[in-house]
XYZ file of C-alpha atoms in Angstrom:
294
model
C 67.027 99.343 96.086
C 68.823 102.641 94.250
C 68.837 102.393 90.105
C 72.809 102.223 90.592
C 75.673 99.919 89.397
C 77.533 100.006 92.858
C 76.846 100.759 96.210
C 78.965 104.005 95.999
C 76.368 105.374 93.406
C 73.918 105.588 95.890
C 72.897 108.584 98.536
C 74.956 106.455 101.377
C 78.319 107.374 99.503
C 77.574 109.692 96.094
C 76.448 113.291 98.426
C 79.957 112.447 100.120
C 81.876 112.157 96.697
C 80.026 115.371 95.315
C 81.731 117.265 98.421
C 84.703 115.449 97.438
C 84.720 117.186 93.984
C 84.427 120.450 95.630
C 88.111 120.291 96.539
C 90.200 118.690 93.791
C 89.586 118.982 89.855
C 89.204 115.397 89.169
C 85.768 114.345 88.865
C 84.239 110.570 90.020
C 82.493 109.348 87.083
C 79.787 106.406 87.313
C 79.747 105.896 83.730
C 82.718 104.374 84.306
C 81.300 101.326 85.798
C 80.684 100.360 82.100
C 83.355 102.139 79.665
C 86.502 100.796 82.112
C 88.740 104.108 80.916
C 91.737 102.792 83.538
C 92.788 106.524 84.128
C 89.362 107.132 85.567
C 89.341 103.849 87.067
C 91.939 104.892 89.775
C 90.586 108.568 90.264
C 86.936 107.068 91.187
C 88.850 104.330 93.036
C 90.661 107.411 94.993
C 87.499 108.787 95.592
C 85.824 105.463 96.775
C 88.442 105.439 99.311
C 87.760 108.512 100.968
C 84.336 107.969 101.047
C 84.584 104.387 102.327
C 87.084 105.356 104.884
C 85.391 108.464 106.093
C 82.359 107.713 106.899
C 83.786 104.376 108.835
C 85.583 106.342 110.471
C 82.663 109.308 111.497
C 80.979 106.321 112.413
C 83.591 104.913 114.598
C 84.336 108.539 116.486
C 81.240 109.210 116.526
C 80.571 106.029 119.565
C 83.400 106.723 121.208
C 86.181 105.475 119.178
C 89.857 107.914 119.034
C 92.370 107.405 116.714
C 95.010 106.014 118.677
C 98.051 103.120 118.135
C 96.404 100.374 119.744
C 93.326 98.445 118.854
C 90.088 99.946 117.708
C 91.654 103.438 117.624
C 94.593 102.309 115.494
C 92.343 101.353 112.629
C 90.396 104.617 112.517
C 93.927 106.037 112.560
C 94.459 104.086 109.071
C 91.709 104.475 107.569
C 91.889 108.433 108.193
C 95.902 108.475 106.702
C 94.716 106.293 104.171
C 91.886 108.917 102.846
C 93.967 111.849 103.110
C 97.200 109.727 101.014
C 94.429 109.439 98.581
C 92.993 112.933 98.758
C 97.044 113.747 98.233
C 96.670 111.821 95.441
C 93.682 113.601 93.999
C 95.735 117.175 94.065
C 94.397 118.244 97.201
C 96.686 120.005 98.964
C 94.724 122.075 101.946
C 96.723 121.243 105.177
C 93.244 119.346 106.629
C 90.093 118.543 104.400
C 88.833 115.468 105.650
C 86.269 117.391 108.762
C 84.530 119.085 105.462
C 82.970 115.536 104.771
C 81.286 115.094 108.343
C 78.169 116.710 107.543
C 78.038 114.954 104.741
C 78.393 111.744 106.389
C 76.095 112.633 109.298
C 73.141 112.816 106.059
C 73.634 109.564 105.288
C 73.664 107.852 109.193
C 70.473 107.041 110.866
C 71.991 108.060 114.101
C 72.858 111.034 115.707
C 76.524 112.294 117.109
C 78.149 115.360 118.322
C 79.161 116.553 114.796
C 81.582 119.312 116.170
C 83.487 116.672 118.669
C 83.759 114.347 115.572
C 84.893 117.091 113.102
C 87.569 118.156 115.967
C 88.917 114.785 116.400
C 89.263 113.744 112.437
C 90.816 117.745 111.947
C 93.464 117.147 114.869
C 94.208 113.975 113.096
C 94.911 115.365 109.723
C 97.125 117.925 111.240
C 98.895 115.294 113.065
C 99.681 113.490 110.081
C 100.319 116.320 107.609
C 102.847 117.373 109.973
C 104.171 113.696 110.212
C 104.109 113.711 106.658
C 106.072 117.675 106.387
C 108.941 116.372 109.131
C 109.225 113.403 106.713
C 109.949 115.639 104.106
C 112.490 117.469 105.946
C 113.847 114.416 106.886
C 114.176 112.721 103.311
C 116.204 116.272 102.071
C 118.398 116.138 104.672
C 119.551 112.331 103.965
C 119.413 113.502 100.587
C 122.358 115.856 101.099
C 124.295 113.930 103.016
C 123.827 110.636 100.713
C 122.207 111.887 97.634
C 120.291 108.542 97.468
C 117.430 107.064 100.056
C 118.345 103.236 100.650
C 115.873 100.982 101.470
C 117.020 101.202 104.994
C 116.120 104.506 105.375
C 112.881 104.521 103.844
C 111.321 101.715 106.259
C 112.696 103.595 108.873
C 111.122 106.393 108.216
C 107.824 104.208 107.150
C 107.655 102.192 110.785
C 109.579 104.874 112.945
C 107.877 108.534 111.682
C 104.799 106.818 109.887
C 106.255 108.280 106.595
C 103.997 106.505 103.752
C 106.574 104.885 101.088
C 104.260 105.906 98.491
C 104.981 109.822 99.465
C 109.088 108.816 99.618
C 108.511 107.132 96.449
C 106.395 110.246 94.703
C 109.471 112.654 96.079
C 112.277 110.464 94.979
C 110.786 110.190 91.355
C 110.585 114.174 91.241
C 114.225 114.080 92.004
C 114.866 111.535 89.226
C 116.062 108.970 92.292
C 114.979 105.104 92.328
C 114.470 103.407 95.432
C 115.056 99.372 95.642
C 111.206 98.145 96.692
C 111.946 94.849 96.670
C 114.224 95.344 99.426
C 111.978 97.719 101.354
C 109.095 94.735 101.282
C 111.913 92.554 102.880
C 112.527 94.513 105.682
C 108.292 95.260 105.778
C 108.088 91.292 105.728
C 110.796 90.791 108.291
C 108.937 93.372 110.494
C 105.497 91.734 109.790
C 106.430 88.431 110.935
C 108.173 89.707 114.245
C 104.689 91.356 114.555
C 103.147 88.231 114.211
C 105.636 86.160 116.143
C 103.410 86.684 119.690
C 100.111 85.518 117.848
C 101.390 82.596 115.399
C 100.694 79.750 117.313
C 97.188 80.552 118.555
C 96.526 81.597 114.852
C 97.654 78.116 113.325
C 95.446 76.482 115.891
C 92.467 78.402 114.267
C 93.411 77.750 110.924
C 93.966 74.258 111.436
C 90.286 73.896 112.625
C 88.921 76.442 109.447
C 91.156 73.107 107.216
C 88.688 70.750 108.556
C 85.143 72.781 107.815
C 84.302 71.945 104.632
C 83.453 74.828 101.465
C 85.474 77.243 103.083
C 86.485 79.250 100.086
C 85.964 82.713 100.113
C 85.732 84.647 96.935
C 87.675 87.642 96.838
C 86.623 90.681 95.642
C 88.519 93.516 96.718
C 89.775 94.007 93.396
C 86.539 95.359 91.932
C 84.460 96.898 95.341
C 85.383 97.886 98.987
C 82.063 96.381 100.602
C 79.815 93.884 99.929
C 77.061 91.851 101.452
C 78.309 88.682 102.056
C 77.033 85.586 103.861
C 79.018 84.099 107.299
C 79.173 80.551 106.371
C 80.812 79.651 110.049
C 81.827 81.351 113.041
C 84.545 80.012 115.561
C 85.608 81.697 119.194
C 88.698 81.289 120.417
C 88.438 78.023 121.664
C 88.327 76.880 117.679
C 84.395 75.635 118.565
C 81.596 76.619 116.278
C 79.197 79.266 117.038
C 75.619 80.781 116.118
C 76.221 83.969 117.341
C 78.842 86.573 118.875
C 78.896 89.342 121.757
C 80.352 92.966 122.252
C 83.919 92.143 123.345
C 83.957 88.427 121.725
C 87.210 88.093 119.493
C 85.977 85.491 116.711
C 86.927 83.922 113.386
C 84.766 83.602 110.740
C 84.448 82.609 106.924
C 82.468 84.539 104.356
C 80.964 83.582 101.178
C 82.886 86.386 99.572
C 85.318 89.191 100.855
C 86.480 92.804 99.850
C 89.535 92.192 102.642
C 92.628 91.082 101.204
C 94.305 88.446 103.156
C 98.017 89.051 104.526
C 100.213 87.530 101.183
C 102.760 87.556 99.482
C 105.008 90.353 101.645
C 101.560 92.695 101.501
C 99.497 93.360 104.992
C 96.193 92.413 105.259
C 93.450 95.319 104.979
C 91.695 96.495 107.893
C 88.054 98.008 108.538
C 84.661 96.722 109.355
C 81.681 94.743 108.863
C 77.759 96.010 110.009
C 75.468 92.715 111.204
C 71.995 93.465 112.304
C 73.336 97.402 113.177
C 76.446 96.056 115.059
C 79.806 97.538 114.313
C 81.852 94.381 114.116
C 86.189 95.143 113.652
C 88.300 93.405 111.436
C 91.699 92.795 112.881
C 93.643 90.077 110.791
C 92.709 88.513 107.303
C 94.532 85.089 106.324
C 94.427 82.467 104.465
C 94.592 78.326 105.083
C 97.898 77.624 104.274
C 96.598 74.989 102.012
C 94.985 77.514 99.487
C-alpha cells in the first residue's frame, strides 16, 4: 500500500497527472484531499477524469477494443470525449493531446501493447471529435444569425444528431450573454432516454423485480467523492434472474455491490459508464439502476 489519501495519489494515476500538468496551467493538488478549497476541488476532479478515463481507455484499445457507436467501442468513445471536454475545461486547447498520455499509461500497466497502434487510434479519435466539436461551432453561429437565440430544440439536436456536448453550447452561449432553457433540454434528453430504453424495459423490470426480493441490497454510493473503488459483489444474477458464483467472457450479468462510484440512471441524468477489474478481467458496465422501491 502507497502513503496516499486516494488511489489517484499513487504511481497508477499521479505520473499520468504530472504529464497532464505539462499542458494546461492548472496544477492537481493532493493537499487538497484535506483543505477542501472547492475551486481546486473541480480542477483535480478535471484532472482525475482524464486520468481515469485514459488509461481505461489505453487499456481497452490496447486488447482490441475501437471506439465505435455500438457496444464496447461506444464506451471507449465516451470516456475519450469525456477526457478531452475536461482537458477543454482545463485551458487546453491543442487540436489532440490525449496520445501524449499513452506512454504514460503504458508505465503504469503490467502488460504490454502496441503503443503506436494505441496512440493512432485515441489521436484519430480526438481529431474526430474536435472537428465534431468545430462543425458544432459553425453550426451554433449560423442559427445564431438567423435566430439570435439557441432553443432547446436546437441544442439536443445538435447534442444527439452531431454529438455537440451541451456543456460546450452552454460555455458559447454564456460568452454571447445568451441563456438557454435546461430544463427543457433534459425533457427532450429524458424523452429520448426512455425511447432508448423502451426495447429493454421489460426484461430490465424482470431483473429488478428479482434484485427486490434479495435481501441487504443497498449499495452505497460514492461517486460523489472518488471514481473507483474496491468494492465487494454481494450477488450476481444472469439473465435468467438466477443467482450465480461466477461469470464468463461474453456473459451479460447483474450484480449488486457493497458500494459504487457509478451513478444510477435518475432523475432525467444517464447513468455513468466504464469498468470494473476482477481477478485481472476487464468486466463492462452497461446500465446502472436502481429498485424502484429505493
Amino acid at each position: 500500500m502507497q502513503d496516499a489519501p486516494t488511489n489517484f495519489d499513487t504511481d497508477l494515476f499521479l505520473p499520468i497527472i504530472k504529464e497532464v500538468e505539462k499542458l494546461t496551467k492548472f496544477h492537481y493538488d493532493i493537499n487538497n484531499y484535506f483543505v477542501k478549497n472547492p475551486a481546486q476541488t473541480k480542477i483535480n476532479t478535471l484532472f482525475k477524469i482524464i486520468a481515469d478515463h485514459i488509461r481505461a481507455s489505453v487499456n481497452a484499445i490496447g486488447d482490441g477494443v475501437k471506439p465505435s457507436n455500438v457496444g464496447r467501442g461506444y464506451i471507449i468513445r465516451r470516456l475519450i470525449r469525456r477526457s478531452y471536454r475536461s482537458g477543454i475545461s482545463l485551458g487546453i486547447e491543442e487540436k489532440a493531446f490525449l496520445y501524449k498520455l499513452v506512454a504514460a499509461v503504458k508505465n503504469s500497466l503490467i502488460y504490454d501493447f502496441d503503443v503506436n497502434e494505441v496512440t493512432k487510434v485515441i489521436k484519430e479519435e480526438e481529431e474526430i471529435f474536435a472537428k465534431t466539436i468545430q462543425d458544432g461551432e459553425k453550426l451554433l453561429e449560423n442559427e445564431l444569425e438567423k435566430n439570435g437565440f439557441i432553443d432547446a430544440k436546437t441544442a439536443f439536436k445538435m447534442f444527439d444528431t452531431y454529438g455537440f456536448p451541451i456543456e460546450l453550447t452552454k460555455e458559447i452561449l454564456k460568452e454571447k450573454n445568451i441563456e438557454i432553457n435546461l430544463n427543457e433540454f433534459q425533457e427532450y434528453l429524458k424523452k429520448h432516454q426512455e425511447k432508448s430504453r423502451a426495447n429493454t424495459e421489460v426484461g430490465m423490470q424482470k431483473v429488478i423485480n428479482s434484485l427486490s426480493l434479495v435481501p441487504n441490497k443497498v449499495s452505497e454510493f460514492i461517486g460523489y467523492d472518488f471514481l473507483e473503488s474496491k468494492s465487494k459483489i454481494l450477488y450476481l444474477l444472469n439473465e435468467e434472474e438466477k443467482i450465480k458464483q461466477t461469470t464468463s467472457d461474453n456473459d451479460l450479468s447483474y450484480l449488486i455491490l457493497d458500494k459504487t462510484p457509478f451513478y444510477a440512471t435518475s432523475g432525467g441524468q444517464n447513468h455513468d459508464f466504464g469498468y470494473m477489474l476482477q481477478n485481472n478481467n476487464y468486466i463492462e458496465v452497461l446500465d446502472v439502476f436502481k429498485d424502484k422501491f429505493w
